Short mmCIF file of C-alpha atoms in Angstrom, two decimals:
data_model
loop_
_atom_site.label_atom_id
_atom_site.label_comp_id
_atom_site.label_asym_id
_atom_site.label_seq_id
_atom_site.Cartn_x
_atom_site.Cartn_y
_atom_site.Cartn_z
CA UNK T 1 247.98 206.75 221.40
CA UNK T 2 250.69 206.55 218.69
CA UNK T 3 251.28 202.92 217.84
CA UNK T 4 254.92 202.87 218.44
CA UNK T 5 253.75 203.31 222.29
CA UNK T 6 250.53 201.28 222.42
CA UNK T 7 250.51 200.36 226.13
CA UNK T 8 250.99 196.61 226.72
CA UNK T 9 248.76 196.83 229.55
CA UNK T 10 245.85 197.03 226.96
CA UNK T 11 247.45 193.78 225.26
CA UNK T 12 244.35 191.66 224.62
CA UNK T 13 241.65 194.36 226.24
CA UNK T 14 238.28 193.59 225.52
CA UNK T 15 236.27 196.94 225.53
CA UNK T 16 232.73 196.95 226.49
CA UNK T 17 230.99 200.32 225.15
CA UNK T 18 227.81 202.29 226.33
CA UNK T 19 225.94 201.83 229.90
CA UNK T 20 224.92 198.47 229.38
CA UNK T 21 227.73 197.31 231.93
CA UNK T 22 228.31 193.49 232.43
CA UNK T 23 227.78 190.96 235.36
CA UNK T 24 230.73 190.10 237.85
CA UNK T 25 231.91 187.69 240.34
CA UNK T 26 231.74 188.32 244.36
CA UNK T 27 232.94 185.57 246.85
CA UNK T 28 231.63 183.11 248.15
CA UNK T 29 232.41 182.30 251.72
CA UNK T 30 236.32 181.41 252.37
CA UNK T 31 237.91 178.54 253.42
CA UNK T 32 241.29 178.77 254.91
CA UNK T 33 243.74 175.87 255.69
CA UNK T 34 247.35 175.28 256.78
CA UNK T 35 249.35 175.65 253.60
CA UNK T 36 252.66 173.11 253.48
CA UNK T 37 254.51 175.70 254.69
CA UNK T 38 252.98 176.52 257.82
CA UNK T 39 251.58 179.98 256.82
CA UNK T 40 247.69 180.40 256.15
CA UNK T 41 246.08 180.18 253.26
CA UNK T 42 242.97 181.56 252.09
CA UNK T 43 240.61 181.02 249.21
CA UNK T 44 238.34 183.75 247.72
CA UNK T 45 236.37 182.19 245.35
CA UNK T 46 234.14 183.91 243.23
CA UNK T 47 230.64 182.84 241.83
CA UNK T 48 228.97 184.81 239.62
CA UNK T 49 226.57 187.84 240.67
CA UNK T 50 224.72 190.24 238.98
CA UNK T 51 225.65 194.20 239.10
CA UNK T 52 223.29 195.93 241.12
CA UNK T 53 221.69 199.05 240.27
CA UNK T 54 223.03 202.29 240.70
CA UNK T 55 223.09 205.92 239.37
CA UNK T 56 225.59 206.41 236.26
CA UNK T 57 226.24 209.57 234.89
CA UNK T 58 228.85 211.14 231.80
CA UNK T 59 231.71 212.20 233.52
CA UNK T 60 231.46 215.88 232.32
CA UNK T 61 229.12 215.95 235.36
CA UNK T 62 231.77 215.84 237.24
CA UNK T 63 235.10 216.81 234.91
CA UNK T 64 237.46 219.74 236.88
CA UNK T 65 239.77 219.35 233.85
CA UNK T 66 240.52 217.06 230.65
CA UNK T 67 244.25 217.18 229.51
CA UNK T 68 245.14 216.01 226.60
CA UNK T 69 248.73 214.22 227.03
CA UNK T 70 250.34 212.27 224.10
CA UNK T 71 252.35 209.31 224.66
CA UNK T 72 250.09 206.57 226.51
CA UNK T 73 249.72 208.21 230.38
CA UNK T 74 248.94 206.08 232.89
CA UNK T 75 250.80 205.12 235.84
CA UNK T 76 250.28 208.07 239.03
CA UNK T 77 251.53 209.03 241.82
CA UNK T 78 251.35 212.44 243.59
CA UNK T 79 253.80 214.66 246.04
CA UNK T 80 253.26 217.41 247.66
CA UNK T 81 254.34 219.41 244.30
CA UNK T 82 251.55 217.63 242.62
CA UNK T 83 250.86 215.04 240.48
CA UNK T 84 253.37 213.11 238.86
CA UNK T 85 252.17 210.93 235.62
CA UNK T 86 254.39 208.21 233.95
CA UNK T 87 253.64 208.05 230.10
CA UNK T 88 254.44 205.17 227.83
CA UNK T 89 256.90 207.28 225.71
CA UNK T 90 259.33 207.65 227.61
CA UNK T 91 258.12 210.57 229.65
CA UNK T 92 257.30 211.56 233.52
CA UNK T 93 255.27 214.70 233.79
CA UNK T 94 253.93 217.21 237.06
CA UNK T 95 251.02 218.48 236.44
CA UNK T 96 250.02 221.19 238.82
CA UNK T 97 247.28 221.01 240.90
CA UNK T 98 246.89 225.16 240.88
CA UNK T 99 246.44 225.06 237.25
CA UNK T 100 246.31 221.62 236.46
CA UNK T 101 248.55 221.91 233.68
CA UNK T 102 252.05 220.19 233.02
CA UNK T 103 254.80 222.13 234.60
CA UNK T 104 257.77 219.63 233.94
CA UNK T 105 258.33 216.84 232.08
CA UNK T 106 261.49 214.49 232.61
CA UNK T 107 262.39 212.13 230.14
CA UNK T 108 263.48 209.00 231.22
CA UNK T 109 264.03 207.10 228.01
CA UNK T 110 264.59 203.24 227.57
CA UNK T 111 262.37 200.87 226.02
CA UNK T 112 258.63 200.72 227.05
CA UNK T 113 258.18 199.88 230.89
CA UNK T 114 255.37 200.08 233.97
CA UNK T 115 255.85 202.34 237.05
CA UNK T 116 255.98 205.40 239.64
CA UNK T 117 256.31 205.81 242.69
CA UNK T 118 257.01 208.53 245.66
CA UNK T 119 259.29 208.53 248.46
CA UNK T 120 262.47 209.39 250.47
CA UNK T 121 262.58 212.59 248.36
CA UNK T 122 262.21 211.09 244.94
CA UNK T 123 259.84 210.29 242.31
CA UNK T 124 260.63 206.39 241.02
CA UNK T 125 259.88 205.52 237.52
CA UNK T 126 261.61 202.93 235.13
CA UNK T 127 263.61 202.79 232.13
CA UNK T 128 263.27 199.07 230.57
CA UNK T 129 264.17 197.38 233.48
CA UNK T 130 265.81 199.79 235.28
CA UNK T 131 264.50 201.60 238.22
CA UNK T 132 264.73 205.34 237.62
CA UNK T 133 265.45 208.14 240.49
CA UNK T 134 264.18 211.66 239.63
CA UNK T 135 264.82 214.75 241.92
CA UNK T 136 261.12 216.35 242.09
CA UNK T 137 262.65 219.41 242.40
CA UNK T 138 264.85 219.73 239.20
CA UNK T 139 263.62 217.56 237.22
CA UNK T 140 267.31 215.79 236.94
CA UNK T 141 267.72 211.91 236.83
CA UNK T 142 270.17 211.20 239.77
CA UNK T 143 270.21 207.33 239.48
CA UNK T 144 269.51 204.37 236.96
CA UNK T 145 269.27 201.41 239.30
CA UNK T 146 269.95 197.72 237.03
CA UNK T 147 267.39 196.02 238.63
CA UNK T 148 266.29 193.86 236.03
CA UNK T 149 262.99 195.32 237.39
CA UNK T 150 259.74 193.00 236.61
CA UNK T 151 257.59 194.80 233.23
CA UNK T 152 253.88 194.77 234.86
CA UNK T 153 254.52 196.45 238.06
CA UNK T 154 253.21 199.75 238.20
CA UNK T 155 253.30 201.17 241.64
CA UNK T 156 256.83 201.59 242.79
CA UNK T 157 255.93 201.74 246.16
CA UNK T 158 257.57 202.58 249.19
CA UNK T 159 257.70 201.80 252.59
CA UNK T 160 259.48 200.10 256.05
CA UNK T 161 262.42 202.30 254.98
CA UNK T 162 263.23 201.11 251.61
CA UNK T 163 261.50 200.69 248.16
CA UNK T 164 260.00 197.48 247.05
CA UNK T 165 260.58 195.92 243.08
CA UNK T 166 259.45 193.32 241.83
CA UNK T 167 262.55 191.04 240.10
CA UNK T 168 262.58 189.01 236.61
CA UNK T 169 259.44 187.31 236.49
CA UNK T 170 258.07 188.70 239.11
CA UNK T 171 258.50 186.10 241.63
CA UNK T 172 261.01 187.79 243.74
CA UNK T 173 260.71 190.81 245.71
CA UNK T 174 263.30 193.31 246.67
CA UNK T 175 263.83 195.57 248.75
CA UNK T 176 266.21 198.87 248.06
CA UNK T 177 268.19 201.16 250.03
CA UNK T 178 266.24 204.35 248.62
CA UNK T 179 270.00 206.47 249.40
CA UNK T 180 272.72 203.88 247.69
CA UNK T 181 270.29 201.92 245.40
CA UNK T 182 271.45 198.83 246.70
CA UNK T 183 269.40 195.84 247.22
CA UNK T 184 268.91 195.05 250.95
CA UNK T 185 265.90 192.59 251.35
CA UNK T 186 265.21 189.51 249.15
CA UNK T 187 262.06 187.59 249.32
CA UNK T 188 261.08 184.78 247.03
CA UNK T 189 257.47 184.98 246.71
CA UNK T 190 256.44 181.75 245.60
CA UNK T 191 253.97 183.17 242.78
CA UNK T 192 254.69 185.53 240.17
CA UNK T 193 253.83 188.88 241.53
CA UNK T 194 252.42 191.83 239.06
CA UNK T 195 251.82 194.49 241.31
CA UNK T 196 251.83 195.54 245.17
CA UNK T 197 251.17 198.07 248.15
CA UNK T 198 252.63 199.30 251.15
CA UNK T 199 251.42 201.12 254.23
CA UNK T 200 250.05 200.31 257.92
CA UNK T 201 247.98 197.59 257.43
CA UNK T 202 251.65 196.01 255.73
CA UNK T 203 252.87 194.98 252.41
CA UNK T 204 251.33 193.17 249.94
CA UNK T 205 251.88 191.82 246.45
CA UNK T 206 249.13 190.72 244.20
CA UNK T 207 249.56 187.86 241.43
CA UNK T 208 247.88 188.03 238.35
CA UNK T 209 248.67 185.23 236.29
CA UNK T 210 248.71 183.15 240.02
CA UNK T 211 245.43 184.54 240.88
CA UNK T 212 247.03 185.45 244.21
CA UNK T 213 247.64 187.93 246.62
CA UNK T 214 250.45 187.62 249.59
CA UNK T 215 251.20 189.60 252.89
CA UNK T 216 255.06 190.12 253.40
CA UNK T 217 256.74 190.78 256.51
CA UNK T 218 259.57 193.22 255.30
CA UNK T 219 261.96 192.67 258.51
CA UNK T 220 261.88 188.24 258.35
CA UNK T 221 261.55 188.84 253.91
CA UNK T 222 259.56 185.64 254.63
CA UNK T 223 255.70 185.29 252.79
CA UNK T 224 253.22 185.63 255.81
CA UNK T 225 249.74 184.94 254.16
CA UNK T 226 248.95 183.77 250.96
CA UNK T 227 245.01 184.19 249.17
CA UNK T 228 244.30 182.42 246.07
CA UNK T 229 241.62 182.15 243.63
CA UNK T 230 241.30 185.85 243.67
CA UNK T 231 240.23 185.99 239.96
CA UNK T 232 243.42 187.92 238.17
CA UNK T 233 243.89 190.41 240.45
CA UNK T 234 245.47 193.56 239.31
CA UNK T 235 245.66 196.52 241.80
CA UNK T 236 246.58 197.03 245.52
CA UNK T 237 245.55 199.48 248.05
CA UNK T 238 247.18 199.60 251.55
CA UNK T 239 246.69 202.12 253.98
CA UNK T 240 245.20 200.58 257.25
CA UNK T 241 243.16 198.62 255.08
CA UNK T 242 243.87 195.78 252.37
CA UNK T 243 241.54 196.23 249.23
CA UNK T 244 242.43 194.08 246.21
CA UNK T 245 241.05 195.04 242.62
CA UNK T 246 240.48 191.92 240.46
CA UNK T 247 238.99 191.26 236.97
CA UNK T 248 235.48 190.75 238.33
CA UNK T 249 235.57 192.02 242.24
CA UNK T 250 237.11 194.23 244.21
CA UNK T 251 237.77 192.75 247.84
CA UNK T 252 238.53 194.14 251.34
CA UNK T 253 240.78 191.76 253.04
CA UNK T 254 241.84 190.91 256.78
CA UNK T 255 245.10 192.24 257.10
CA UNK T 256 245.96 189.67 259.73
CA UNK T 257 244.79 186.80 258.19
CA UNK T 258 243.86 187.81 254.58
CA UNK T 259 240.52 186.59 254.59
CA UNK T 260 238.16 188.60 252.73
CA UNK T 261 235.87 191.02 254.89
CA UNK T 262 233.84 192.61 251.81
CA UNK T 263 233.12 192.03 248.26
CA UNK T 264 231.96 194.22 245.26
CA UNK T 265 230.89 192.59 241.34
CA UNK T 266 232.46 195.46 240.88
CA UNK T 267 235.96 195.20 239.10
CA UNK T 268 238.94 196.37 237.63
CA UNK T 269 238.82 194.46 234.34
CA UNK T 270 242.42 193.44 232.90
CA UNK T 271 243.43 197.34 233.32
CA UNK T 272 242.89 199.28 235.64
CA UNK T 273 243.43 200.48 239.01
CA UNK T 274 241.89 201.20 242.93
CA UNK T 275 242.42 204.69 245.03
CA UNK T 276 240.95 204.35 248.45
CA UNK T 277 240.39 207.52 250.76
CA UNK T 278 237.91 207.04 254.26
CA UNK T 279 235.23 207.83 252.24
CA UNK T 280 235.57 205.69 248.67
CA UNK T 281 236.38 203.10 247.11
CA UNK T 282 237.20 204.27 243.53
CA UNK T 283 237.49 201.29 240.27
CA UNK T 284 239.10 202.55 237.27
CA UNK T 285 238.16 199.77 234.48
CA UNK T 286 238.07 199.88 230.68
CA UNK T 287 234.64 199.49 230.53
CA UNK T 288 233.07 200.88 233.80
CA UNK T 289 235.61 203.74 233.76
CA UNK T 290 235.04 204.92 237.49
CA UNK T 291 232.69 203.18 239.95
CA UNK T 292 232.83 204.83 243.78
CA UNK T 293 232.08 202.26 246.24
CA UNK T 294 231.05 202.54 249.80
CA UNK T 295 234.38 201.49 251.85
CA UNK T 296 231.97 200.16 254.43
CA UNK T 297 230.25 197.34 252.24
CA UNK T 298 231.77 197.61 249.20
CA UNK T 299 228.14 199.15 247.65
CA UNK T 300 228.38 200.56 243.93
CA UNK T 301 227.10 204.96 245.07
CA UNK T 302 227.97 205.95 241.51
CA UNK T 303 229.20 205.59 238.59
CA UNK T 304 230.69 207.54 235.27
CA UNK T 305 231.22 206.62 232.00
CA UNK T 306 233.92 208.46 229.29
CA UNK T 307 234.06 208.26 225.72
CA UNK T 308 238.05 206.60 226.47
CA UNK T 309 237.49 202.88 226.35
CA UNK T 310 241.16 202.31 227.41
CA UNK T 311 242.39 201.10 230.60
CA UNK T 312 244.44 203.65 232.88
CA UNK T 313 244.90 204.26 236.72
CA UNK T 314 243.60 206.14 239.20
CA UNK T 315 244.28 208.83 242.13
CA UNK T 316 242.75 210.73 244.41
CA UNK T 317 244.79 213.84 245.46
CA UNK T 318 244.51 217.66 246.37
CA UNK T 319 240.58 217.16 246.83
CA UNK T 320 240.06 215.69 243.38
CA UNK T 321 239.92 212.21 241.18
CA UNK T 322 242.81 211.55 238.91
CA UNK T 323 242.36 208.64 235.87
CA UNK T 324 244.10 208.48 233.26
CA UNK T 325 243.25 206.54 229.50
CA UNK T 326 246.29 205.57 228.32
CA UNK T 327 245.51 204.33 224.52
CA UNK T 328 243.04 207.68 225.05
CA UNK T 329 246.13 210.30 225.87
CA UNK T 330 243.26 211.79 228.42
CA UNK T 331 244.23 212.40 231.77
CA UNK T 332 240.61 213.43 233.81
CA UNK T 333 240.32 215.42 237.19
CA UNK T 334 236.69 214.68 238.67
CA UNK T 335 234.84 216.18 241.80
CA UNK T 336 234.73 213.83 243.91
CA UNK T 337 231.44 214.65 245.31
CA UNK T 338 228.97 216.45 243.30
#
């Protein structure tokens, strides 16, 4: 990627090259305990584990489609027009799933920021610190919200009838009126949240620097659950399930009570991402690329290197596997299956 856009999500990446892929952490087993507040607490450990063996293969095996797109892509989100990919200059692009080739491209502008997101008829995306509203359909910026949105978050997720941002440094949540852009829920999070995800099994925020993840209940705006010593974890998955990517693990956790149910060595690194379907677990990392876990005990199936040794996110959508490389300018669609 050009320099003038180099990704700060790759700020102090370590890149491990080749198929020689390094050990990780799992947990141990947790111990929870009344925090001071009343709400539980649980801690997820990890001790260090070897990475069992499993088939790895290029990922031409696999490759649908390999798009070259300038300007640091990496956030995505998809619609039912397609996919929608946030790049680092500036830029939010559809790519059709037909052809997959770019069929619009909206610039947003503004100094270098994280995020995209889907909902109530709109694709989210930032400019600096403000939250961005794009009409799918023409392409046309209707809103610049002044959010003072937080710089790390990069799913702009939605959910319980508004969209959630993360504020300042991260440790307060909001919650916006997706129609008048006005803020409607405030919850201080007690930890500095990075990232977070939305859908039945609730709404959760992980913590990076805090090595923390937290349920919130939307309607009270009041922290529910709190996890720590989740080793820097970096991506959230929500759907009726509550999987957590960290640096060294990836973790399915009790959405009642947080506690974790599986664990995979398998993780996201500093940079990456997690797309979860009934069938996979998929772990974007900078130096795994994509492992597909088994959703039932978080087993490495497969896995597929790339010569991109950046960080990036991934998707699964219209019956393929999104990832993106964003120091790489490589957006990839995989097979799922072979």
């Amino acid at each position: 990627m050009p320099a003038p856009f180099a990704s700060f999500r790759a700020a102090g990446m370590v890149v491990v090259l080749g198929l020689a892929w390094p050990a990780a952490g799992c947990s141990s087993e947790p111990d929870t305990e009344p925090s001071d507040a009343g709400r539980p607490v649980t801690s997820a450990t990890a001790s260090a584990e070897t990475v069992p063996d499993f088939p790895v293969a290029g990922v031409e095996s696999r490759q649908q489609a390999r798009l070259v797109m300038p300007g640091g892509p990496d956030w995505l989100v998809a619609d039912t027009a397609g996919v929608w990919v946030k790049r680092d200059s500036g830029y939010v692009d559809l790519v059709d799933p037909a052809t997959t080739e770019v069929v619009r491209s909206v610039e947003v502008g503004g100094d270098l920021c994280q995020g995209i997101g889907a909902g109530f008829g709109a694709i989210w995306t930032c400019s600096g610190t403000d939250v961005v509203r794009v009409d799918p359909q023409s392409g046309e910026v209707t809103a610049r919200l002044p959010l003072n949105k937080a710089f790390e978050q990069g799913n702009l997720a939605t959910g319980f009838d508004r969209l959630w941002v993360l504020i300042g440094d991260g440790s307060t949540l909001a919650g916006v009126d997706p129609a008048s852009g006005t803020v409607t829920t405030t919850v201080d999070l007690g930890v500095r949240g990075t990232d977070l995800g939305v859908g039945a099994a609730g709404l959760w925020v992980a913590s990076k620097p805090d090595d923390t993840v937290v349920r919130v209940d939307p309607d009270r705006a009041e922290v529910m659950v709190e996890v720590g010593d989740i080793d820097s974890p970096v991506a959230v998955s929500v759907t009726d399930e509550v999987w957590i990517g960290a640096a060294a693990s990836t973790v399915r956790l009790d959405p009642a009570t947080g506690e974790p149910v599986t664990t995979s060595p398998i993780g996201t690194g500093g940079y990456g991402g997690l797309a979860v379907t009934r069938d996979a677990v998929w772990v974007r990392s900078p130096n795994r690329f994509l492992v597909r876990l088994d959703p039932s005990d978080g087993r490495a199936v497969e896995g597929f290197t790339a010569d991109t040794p950046s960080g990036g996110s991934v998707l699964v959508a219209f019956g393929s596997v999104w990832a993106t490389a964003f120091d790489d300018d490589v957006l990839f669609r995989v097979r799922p299956t072979g």
